[in-house]
Amino acid sequence: MDRRDFIKKLTAGSAGAAAASCAPVDGDKLIPYLVPPTDIVPGIPTWYATACRECPAGCGVLARVREGRVVKLEGNPEHPESRGALCPRGQAGLQGLYDPDRVTGPLARIDGELQPVDWDTAMIRLAELVGDGPIGWIGHHVTGTLDGLVDELIEGQPGSRRVRFETLGYGATMTAWDRLVGRAVVPSVDLSETDLIVTFGADFLETWLGTVSMTRDFAASRRVQQGSRSRFVQVSPRRGLTGDNADQWLSIEPGHEATVATALAAEVIAAKGDDLDDALREVARTWVSGVDAQAAATAAGVDHEQLRTLAGELVAASNPLVLGGGHALAPAAAADLETAAGLLDLLLGATGRSIHPARPSPLSNLSSHADLLETLDLAQRGEIGVLLLHHANPVHALPSDAGARAALEAVPVVSFATMLDDSTMTADLVLPDHSPLEAWGDHEISGGRVVLQQPAMRPLHDTRATGDVLLALLRGNSNETMQQAVRRSWNALHAASGVGGSANTFWQASQRAGGHFAEPMTPDGDETLAATELPTLLPPQTSLAQTADTLQGPADGLALLVFPTIQMHDGRGANRGWLQESPDPVTKVTWDSWLELHPDTAASLGLSDGDGVVVEGEHGSFETVAVLRAGIHPGSVAVPMGNGHGALGELAAGRGVNPIESLPLVLDDASGMLARTSTRVHLRRTEPRPQTRTQLETHDHEREIARFVTLPATAVAMAHHENEGFYPEHEHPEHRWGMSIDLNSCVGCGACEVACSAENNLSVAGPAAVANGREMSWIRIDRFESEHGTAFVPILCQHCDNAPCETVCPVNATYHTDEGLNAMVYNRCVGTRYCSNNCPYKVRRFNWKAAEWREPLDLQLNPDVTPRSVGVMEKCSFCVQRIREGERDARLADRNLVDGDITTACAQTCPAEAIQFGDMNDASSVVATAQRDERAYTLFEELNTRPAVSYLARTQLPASAAAEEEA
Amino acid sequence: MNDPHAHPVDLARIHEDLLAPVAQPSRSYVMALAALAAVLLVGGVAWLDQIVSGLHVTGLNNPVGWGIYITTFVFWVGIAHSGTLISAVLLLFRARFRPAISRAAEAMTVFAVMTAGLFPLVHLGRVWKFYYLLPLPNERMLWPNFRSPLLWDVFAVTTYVTVSTCFLYYGLIPDLAALRDRSKGWRKTAYGLACLGWEGTDRQWRHYRGLYILLAGLATPLVISVHSIVSWDFAVSVLPGWHTTIFPPYFVAGAILSGLAMVITLGIPLRRWLHLEHYITIEHFDKLSQLLLFTSLIVTYSYAVEYLMAFYSGDPIEIDMFTFRATGAYGAMLAVMLLGNSIAPATFFFARCRRSLPWLFTVSILVNIGMWLERYWLITSSLSHDFDPAAWGSYSGSTTEFLVILGSMAMFLLMFWTFVRVVPPVPLSEVKEEALLHGELGQ
């Protein structure tokens, strides 16, 4: 072989090897655009403004799209309520789109089994089933165009029923405001200007109304101004995440919420005296007449004096607000509780100021459980020919005594769903809906403002938007699509809005903004409701006086509270790994249900933390794991809802328990809402179970991780250690990225954790790994209890200037960049884990096993972030890819970076704006300013690690605040 | 006990006695080696499984990044210490009880440090990239991090392996020549090559002795340095319970203690099975146990100082750590440690205890257990209970880890027992020299 031959063979060989290595296994092309679409540049993200549909709130989102697939959701800053933030559920909406267990095509029941069919068959089957007789529609909260289409369908077939069903409904609130002001509405609430909030359990930071906007407003009211901030008192049997943020918690016996609220109203009437409008006082007196405040307080186990003090504080406050039980508490007297709370708002003048019945939320059209039960009953009796489910899961939402499954099995059921949940499993026809990120829609939020939902990517599967299916069903072959129908609604909105310009300009502006958010005209005239409008309130039902006795079950049992959590909500997202692995903010449980009980109760029953426990009720029993905490009344136990699905998908099925199933079917007579505090249960201890909790120790052992300052003073006592480092100082010539976390604002919701998972391709470790301490989160929220209160401390890599991890890595896999980042070089890491051992903050995460993404979850991966291989260490990078993107954009635009150009995923999504990110070299940046604040401190400063993350101490109101305000 | 001393110096008999173990292996011996090899294989398979599927097969987790593997690493490095102490330091001090046990101690050193060297590899997340730890020249000028104690470990351990192997081999040369002289066939060739043409001439002996002393001089600082450096893995960190200046002497003393214990553990069966009662005598064990007692006292003193300093410091985190170490499961471990490392060796104040082989063997086993547990106690407690209480965790070893540990023990024993049947387990030439100089064996 001569030289030429050799080179020929060499080139042929390498070309062959190159070709072989490029050849895709399944025939896909690496870059699929032979003729690239003009608006897609590989590597450059496109953002689409659309709507979040993870709960009824209707927040605005911006979907980040790379190469035709959505890779991240962020809040839409133009949305008037969510204002750029998202909650954990909103962040996890992406996994709803890519859920591996989604229904990928129409299914029809053939020979008793759900089998794939094509859409033509499915549509014919749908038309047959719907026929022209009475039908029942059970659908989740929808507004706008789709709402109109459903109404059209219902109205076209006389005798039909429509149930607008949310598991977490607002019937009690609506009944209350109907009683109070004659309007059955869910008022919109604005916490931002309040100075005293009193709730009877309302979980406004978790699930009640819009989590994001409520958190934002609450945080705003907590910001220290002139040495003070709002005060928050919760009166309830259990303090959840919302209650953990309260300054004071009055523990009351479950079942007494309504009487205590009424007693408080009586005290307020007494304290207000002649300040009250006569008519209002008369009505209020009628309502409270049946309740003796002293006796009610004693019965509920609360000091009457405390109640009087609280009433005094409410009267003295300049902008107080009282909220009822929210979703966290659903007692049998829920409507009475909400009425008493609303009455307090009327008495205190909060109505029209912080709570607006005249500006109702669109949630005001929701049906009650009684409506749902009636429709199911009609179906079972054959008076309704077919039930159409639209993202509704009555089997999971109702006690098994309600017989929802039997009702669904008795009639033909059509389900418009994305997931095969327990109710959809009974369907005869499953018509898979688009994910909200693939579909058109419009959603009304409070005050007539509308969010535009537009598809951010092409549908992944052979699905059809429910709107399109209804249009085809209603209009035959008119060929109008949902897109055109939404556009038609939008033209109507344009006409009504009074905005100038063409309909087309209006449409395009709305597409860019994510909706039409102009300040609405007051719908019903004057917001302040004159007392003359007040309907005469009847004294509460006899039940009010002895509500505790309405609890069923053995008298010596413990009251069972069934509550929703911020992650699981009503359970629709239970198949999302991000949500399952995101710890419950209070108990830090992941991947499971649990039972909360008071340590004293546990001691008397011989139960300890982590024991298995069987909850035995008269209507069913279930087994879960015991979690001991002082934030619950000793006479009660609490179990979260949202898990315990029979179906829904691989991650959800069989995980945890659904306590609702074991509740008796008790409805609040006034509102028709299901009572979730309605029975007493017995507990039986079983074997201890592996703890899937990410934090077991709740005290910080005086290590000053969570610091408090008592207002009006704000300075933190900082022990300054001016230690010289062993190694030369780092230089940060251009930028030094840093973070400031305000513990006074952080409510502990965990949105940052899910946002980080989405942004940085964190793998979902699974329950076994979490039980072994191998979760992969780059940011965690430490929750510490102390005599000062509860504090939530988000802990992420502190990007120390003098980092203990850097010196000990034998291979230089982690080092300090000249922008102040503690960088991690994955492909240099050999996995000694010494860096993690030496990290005082324990924020480093090791890849114990290879990360796996079940298809198509792999499509959610952020292409700007390297997925890590097995055996390497990873940790927070301060979203270095976002920093680089920001720097690159500034360079391309030939301008300097300005504060706010760059932010991390956690800071971006924080509804409380607790996390701030920026350049510490820029003395005027928000971060640098915050780090100079009197409340600023760093963690374990005695170690001289010099973190780039500083914390602002949580504030505490002086103990004598109440007395001072009274004086 | 005096009867071996009654013999006149009979060089021919010494020659025969000490070369006798190097013979055709017995069936039971081969069976034992095969069993050890089988255990080693099981350990190897467990490691392979860990490499393929990731470290999730271990019990390690987020706060506790080091566990049984690093414990065992420190344990074996510690074992390796007494070899150098006995052979080099005692040589320099001309301790006359040294020759009888030096070969076994040196062999133990080399095999222990080889076993120890495995564990830094076993515990790596990506063992296939282990060469990143070596300062290999490369075109990207990518060097290891010279500030990292783990890198210092690499240097310390490789230096120690090199020097102790040289020392062992060098001491073997005259004995290998003696074996060459009485072997036939391929064995003669092999021993001939191995002894590097030793002829026993006066000139060779003179050079040999000079270099031997020189090597001993070189090896002596390693007794201090290697375990000091290993202790820096912990002392240089920031963790409560690790970050303390007492660690280097504490670790060195602990290392020598465990090494001496292992010499006794191995020496007693070696003496019995290879019929070396005349050469390794009770006197030798008496001396060894005196040394063991001395190091045990240093270790006990270190324990006391550690606790005293923790509470004297007033640092709540440090105090919390030492309280944690004295309560619960760690408290139970502390009790076993104290029993093995402090209380049991204290019986050696009494001559009767020092001269009872069953008791010696028992104590040596207790010290081995105690010293292993000490490292486990020290490593995992600090990791599972450090600064942020919210990140506290716990650790317990997995089956994989135990199989790998078992495999490593089998590997050590396999190497040791093979070695003592291939070369004389007691240095022939040195024993002869001692006998000629003092007219008796040993003492």
Tab-separated table of C-alpha atoms in Angstrom, chain B residues 151-380:
chain	number	residue	atom	x	y	z
B	151	LEU	CA	-4.255	14.855	46.061
B	152	TRP	CA	-1.817	14.872	48.950
B	153	ASP	CA	-3.187	11.419	49.718
B	154	VAL	CA	-2.353	10.287	46.226
B	155	PHE	CA	1.239	11.364	46.715
B	156	ALA	CA	1.480	10.063	50.262
B	157	VAL	CA	0.072	6.663	49.469
B	158	THR	CA	2.009	6.147	46.248
B	159	THR	CA	5.228	7.198	47.968
B	160	TYR	CA	4.497	4.836	50.774
B	161	VAL	CA	3.779	1.938	48.442
B	162	THR	CA	6.982	2.604	46.546
B	163	VAL	CA	9.247	2.919	49.546
B	164	SER	CA	7.761	0.063	51.508
B	165	THR	CA	7.852	-2.216	48.475
B	166	CYS	CA	11.505	-1.343	47.878
B	167	PHE	CA	12.266	-1.953	51.510
B	168	LEU	CA	10.530	-5.293	51.565
B	169	TYR	CA	12.131	-6.426	48.335
B	170	TYR	CA	15.563	-5.216	49.291
B	171	GLY	CA	15.459	-7.119	52.556
B	172	LEU	CA	14.458	-10.237	50.657
B	173	ILE	CA	17.443	-10.371	48.349
B	174	PRO	CA	19.799	-12.562	50.448
B	175	ASP	CA	16.923	-14.900	51.309
B	176	LEU	CA	15.902	-15.176	47.692
B	177	ALA	CA	19.491	-16.179	46.916
B	178	ALA	CA	19.302	-18.842	49.590
B	179	LEU	CA	16.122	-20.141	47.995
B	180	ARG	CA	17.754	-20.076	44.577
B	181	ASP	CA	20.526	-22.201	45.898
B	182	ARG	CA	18.210	-24.947	47.051
B	183	SER	CA	15.652	-24.825	44.239
B	184	LYS	CA	15.555	-26.687	40.985
B	185	GLY	CA	14.100	-26.097	37.548
B	186	TRP	CA	12.039	-23.006	36.827
B	187	ARG	CA	11.964	-22.044	40.460
B	188	LYS	CA	15.727	-21.779	40.459
B	189	THR	CA	15.545	-19.467	37.448
B	190	ALA	CA	12.814	-17.389	39.021
B	191	TYR	CA	14.546	-16.993	42.378
B	192	GLY	CA	17.795	-16.402	40.531
B	193	LEU	CA	16.297	-13.527	38.589
B	194	ALA	CA	14.595	-12.165	41.682
B	195	CYS	CA	17.741	-12.114	43.819
B	196	LEU	CA	19.518	-9.970	41.264
B	197	GLY	CA	22.629	-12.154	41.209
B	198	TRP	CA	23.307	-12.081	44.914
B	199	GLU	CA	26.417	-13.988	45.803
B	200	GLY	CA	26.877	-13.088	49.433
B	201	THR	CA	30.297	-11.615	48.929
B	202	ASP	CA	31.732	-9.323	51.522
B	203	ARG	CA	31.538	-6.356	49.190
B	204	GLN	CA	27.886	-7.072	48.435
B	205	TRP	CA	27.103	-7.358	52.137
B	206	ARG	CA	28.804	-4.081	52.871
B	207	HIS	CA	26.810	-2.237	50.194
B	208	TYR	CA	23.706	-4.075	51.173
B	209	ARG	CA	23.906	-3.004	54.794
B	210	GLY	CA	24.646	0.603	53.892
B	211	LEU	CA	21.658	0.928	51.591
B	212	TYR	CA	19.418	-0.922	54.005
B	213	ILE	CA	20.107	1.669	56.679
B	214	LEU	CA	19.626	4.426	54.121
B	215	LEU	CA	16.252	3.023	53.057
B	216	ALA	CA	15.278	2.729	56.689
B	217	GLY	CA	16.179	6.375	57.115
B	218	LEU	CA	14.055	7.296	54.115
B	219	ALA	CA	11.113	5.239	55.310
B	220	THR	CA	11.108	6.561	58.856
B	221	PRO	CA	9.585	9.995	58.128
B	222	LEU	CA	6.839	8.211	56.227
B	223	VAL	CA	5.641	6.656	59.466
B	224	ILE	CA	4.745	10.150	60.553
B	225	SER	CA	3.841	11.697	57.232
B	226	VAL	CA	1.498	9.216	55.592
B	227	HIS	CA	-1.087	9.066	58.286
B	228	SER	CA	-0.694	12.732	59.064
B	229	ILE	CA	-1.655	13.415	55.493
B	230	VAL	CA	-4.523	10.969	55.626
B	231	SER	CA	-5.722	12.780	58.735
B	232	TRP	CA	-5.644	16.055	56.815
B	233	ASP	CA	-8.440	14.711	54.622
B	234	PHE	CA	-10.484	15.462	57.688
B	235	ALA	CA	-8.547	18.087	59.599
B	236	VAL	CA	-8.313	20.456	56.623
B	237	SER	CA	-12.082	20.382	56.112
B	238	VAL	CA	-14.457	22.723	57.915
B	239	LEU	CA	-16.696	20.105	59.471
B	240	PRO	CA	-17.331	20.023	63.210
B	241	GLY	CA	-15.477	17.050	64.656
B	242	TRP	CA	-13.094	16.922	61.705
B	243	HIS	CA	-11.571	20.365	61.778
B	244	THR	CA	-9.082	19.897	64.583
B	245	THR	CA	-5.316	20.173	64.928
B	246	ILE	CA	-4.913	17.058	67.045
B	247	PHE	CA	-5.669	14.782	64.132
B	248	PRO	CA	-2.141	14.127	62.759
B	249	PRO	CA	-0.592	12.739	65.972
B	250	TYR	CA	-3.905	11.154	66.926
B	251	PHE	CA	-4.121	9.383	63.581
B	252	VAL	CA	-0.462	8.301	63.586
B	253	ALA	CA	-0.776	6.823	67.046
B	254	GLY	CA	-4.025	5.135	66.059
B	255	ALA	CA	-2.405	3.796	62.915
B	256	ILE	CA	0.505	2.277	64.794
B	257	LEU	CA	-1.855	0.848	67.362
B	258	SER	CA	-3.940	-0.858	64.726
B	259	GLY	CA	-0.841	-1.974	62.839
B	260	LEU	CA	0.676	-3.582	65.889
B	261	ALA	CA	-2.603	-5.274	66.612
B	262	MET	CA	-2.663	-6.657	63.101
B	263	VAL	CA	0.915	-7.926	63.411
B	264	ILE	CA	-0.168	-9.849	66.480
B	265	THR	CA	-3.338	-11.071	64.795
B	266	LEU	CA	-1.337	-12.403	61.875
B	267	GLY	CA	1.772	-13.393	63.824
B	268	ILE	CA	0.120	-15.850	66.177
B	269	PRO	CA	-1.325	-18.141	63.491
B	270	LEU	CA	1.737	-17.636	61.317
B	271	ARG	CA	3.952	-18.879	64.138
B	272	ARG	CA	1.732	-21.842	64.766
B	273	TRP	CA	1.010	-22.905	61.198
B	274	LEU	CA	4.518	-22.483	59.893
B	275	HIS	CA	6.133	-23.969	63.010
B	276	LEU	CA	8.165	-20.897	63.839
B	277	GLU	CA	7.822	-21.142	67.591
B	278	HIS	CA	11.572	-21.140	67.968
B	279	TYR	CA	11.997	-17.952	66.075
B	280	ILE	CA	8.946	-15.902	66.941
B	281	THR	CA	8.832	-16.285	70.684
B	282	ILE	CA	6.735	-15.135	73.551
B	283	GLU	CA	9.406	-12.551	74.184
B	284	HIS	CA	8.646	-10.982	70.833
B	285	PHE	CA	4.984	-10.804	71.586
B	286	ASP	CA	5.744	-9.337	74.981
B	287	LYS	CA	7.709	-6.530	73.349
B	288	LEU	CA	5.026	-5.963	70.764
B	289	SER	CA	2.346	-5.717	73.381
B	290	GLN	CA	4.386	-3.181	75.305
B	291	LEU	CA	4.507	-1.054	72.153
B	292	LEU	CA	0.810	-1.604	71.663
B	293	LEU	CA	0.100	-0.480	75.197
B	294	PHE	CA	2.171	2.639	74.654
B	295	THR	CA	0.310	3.655	71.484
B	296	SER	CA	-2.999	2.792	73.097
B	297	LEU	CA	-2.216	5.267	75.841
B	298	ILE	CA	-1.509	7.975	73.248
B	299	VAL	CA	-4.780	7.193	71.506
B	300	THR	CA	-6.697	7.252	74.769
B	301	TYR	CA	-5.119	10.569	75.625
B	302	SER	CA	-6.198	11.891	72.202
B	303	TYR	CA	-9.781	10.865	72.807
B	304	ALA	CA	-9.736	12.750	76.080
B	305	VAL	CA	-8.152	15.830	74.536
B	306	GLU	CA	-10.641	15.831	71.669
B	307	TYR	CA	-13.569	15.910	74.065
B	308	LEU	CA	-11.917	18.392	76.360
B	309	MET	CA	-11.129	20.750	73.509
B	310	ALA	CA	-14.621	20.478	72.062
B	311	PHE	CA	-16.219	21.543	75.305
B	312	TYR	CA	-13.467	24.012	76.203
B	313	SER	CA	-13.922	25.748	72.824
B	314	GLY	CA	-17.420	26.843	73.753
B	315	ASP	CA	-18.375	26.401	70.087
B	316	PRO	CA	-21.987	25.182	70.244
B	317	ILE	CA	-21.709	23.323	66.960
B	318	GLU	CA	-18.583	21.496	68.112
B	319	ILE	CA	-20.156	20.703	71.459
B	320	ASP	CA	-23.296	19.486	69.734
B	321	MET	CA	-21.171	17.217	67.542
B	322	PHE	CA	-19.328	15.626	70.449
B	323	THR	CA	-22.560	15.181	72.358
B	324	PHE	CA	-24.037	13.541	69.268
B	325	ARG	CA	-21.016	11.238	69.094
B	326	ALA	CA	-21.526	10.142	72.681
B	327	THR	CA	-25.240	9.392	72.464
B	328	GLY	CA	-27.475	7.008	70.582
B	329	ALA	CA	-25.940	4.589	68.098
B	330	TYR	CA	-22.726	6.608	68.022
B	331	GLY	CA	-22.516	6.394	71.808
B	332	ALA	CA	-22.668	2.604	71.572
B	333	MET	CA	-19.869	2.684	69.015
B	334	LEU	CA	-17.847	4.932	71.301
B	335	ALA	CA	-18.222	2.365	74.066
B	336	VAL	CA	-16.972	-0.462	71.851
B	337	MET	CA	-14.098	1.741	70.667
B	338	LEU	CA	-13.037	2.547	74.188
B	339	LEU	CA	-13.235	-1.105	75.140
B	340	GLY	CA	-11.082	-2.161	72.194
B	341	ASN	CA	-8.616	0.698	71.979
B	342	SER	CA	-8.211	1.788	75.573
B	343	ILE	CA	-9.496	-0.701	78.122
B	344	ALA	CA	-8.425	-4.029	76.616
B	345	PRO	CA	-4.838	-2.861	75.851
B	346	ALA	CA	-4.566	-1.514	79.396
B	347	THR	CA	-4.383	-5.127	80.596
B	348	PHE	CA	-0.902	-5.179	79.073
B	349	PHE	CA	0.323	-3.359	82.133
B	350	PHE	CA	0.406	-6.886	83.528
B	351	ALA	CA	3.071	-9.242	82.240
B	352	ARG	CA	0.771	-12.214	82.485
B	353	CYS	CA	-1.583	-10.651	79.983
B	354	ARG	CA	1.268	-9.773	77.636
B	355	ARG	CA	2.538	-13.356	77.639
B	356	SER	CA	-0.755	-15.171	77.147
B	357	LEU	CA	-1.196	-15.851	73.465
B	358	PRO	CA	-4.978	-16.391	73.592
B	359	TRP	CA	-5.430	-13.122	75.451
B	360	LEU	CA	-3.055	-11.337	73.078
B	361	PHE	CA	-4.998	-12.629	70.123
B	362	THR	CA	-8.282	-11.545	71.707
B	363	VAL	CA	-7.001	-8.072	72.459
B	364	SER	CA	-5.530	-7.688	68.992
B	365	ILE	CA	-8.902	-8.537	67.469
B	366	LEU	CA	-10.615	-6.097	69.826
B	367	VAL	CA	-8.169	-3.368	68.807
B	368	ASN	CA	-8.757	-4.137	65.124
B	369	ILE	CA	-12.495	-3.809	65.612
B	370	GLY	CA	-12.109	-0.752	67.805
B	371	MET	CA	-9.863	1.039	65.365
B	372	TRP	CA	-12.090	0.330	62.377
B	373	LEU	CA	-15.077	1.523	64.360
B	374	GLU	CA	-13.203	4.637	65.488
B	375	ARG	CA	-12.745	5.750	61.890
B	376	TYR	CA	-16.352	4.904	61.046
B	377	TRP	CA	-17.556	6.783	64.114
B	378	LEU	CA	-15.443	9.780	63.296
B	379	ILE	CA	-16.212	9.976	59.597
B	380	THR	CA	-19.923	9.344	59.464
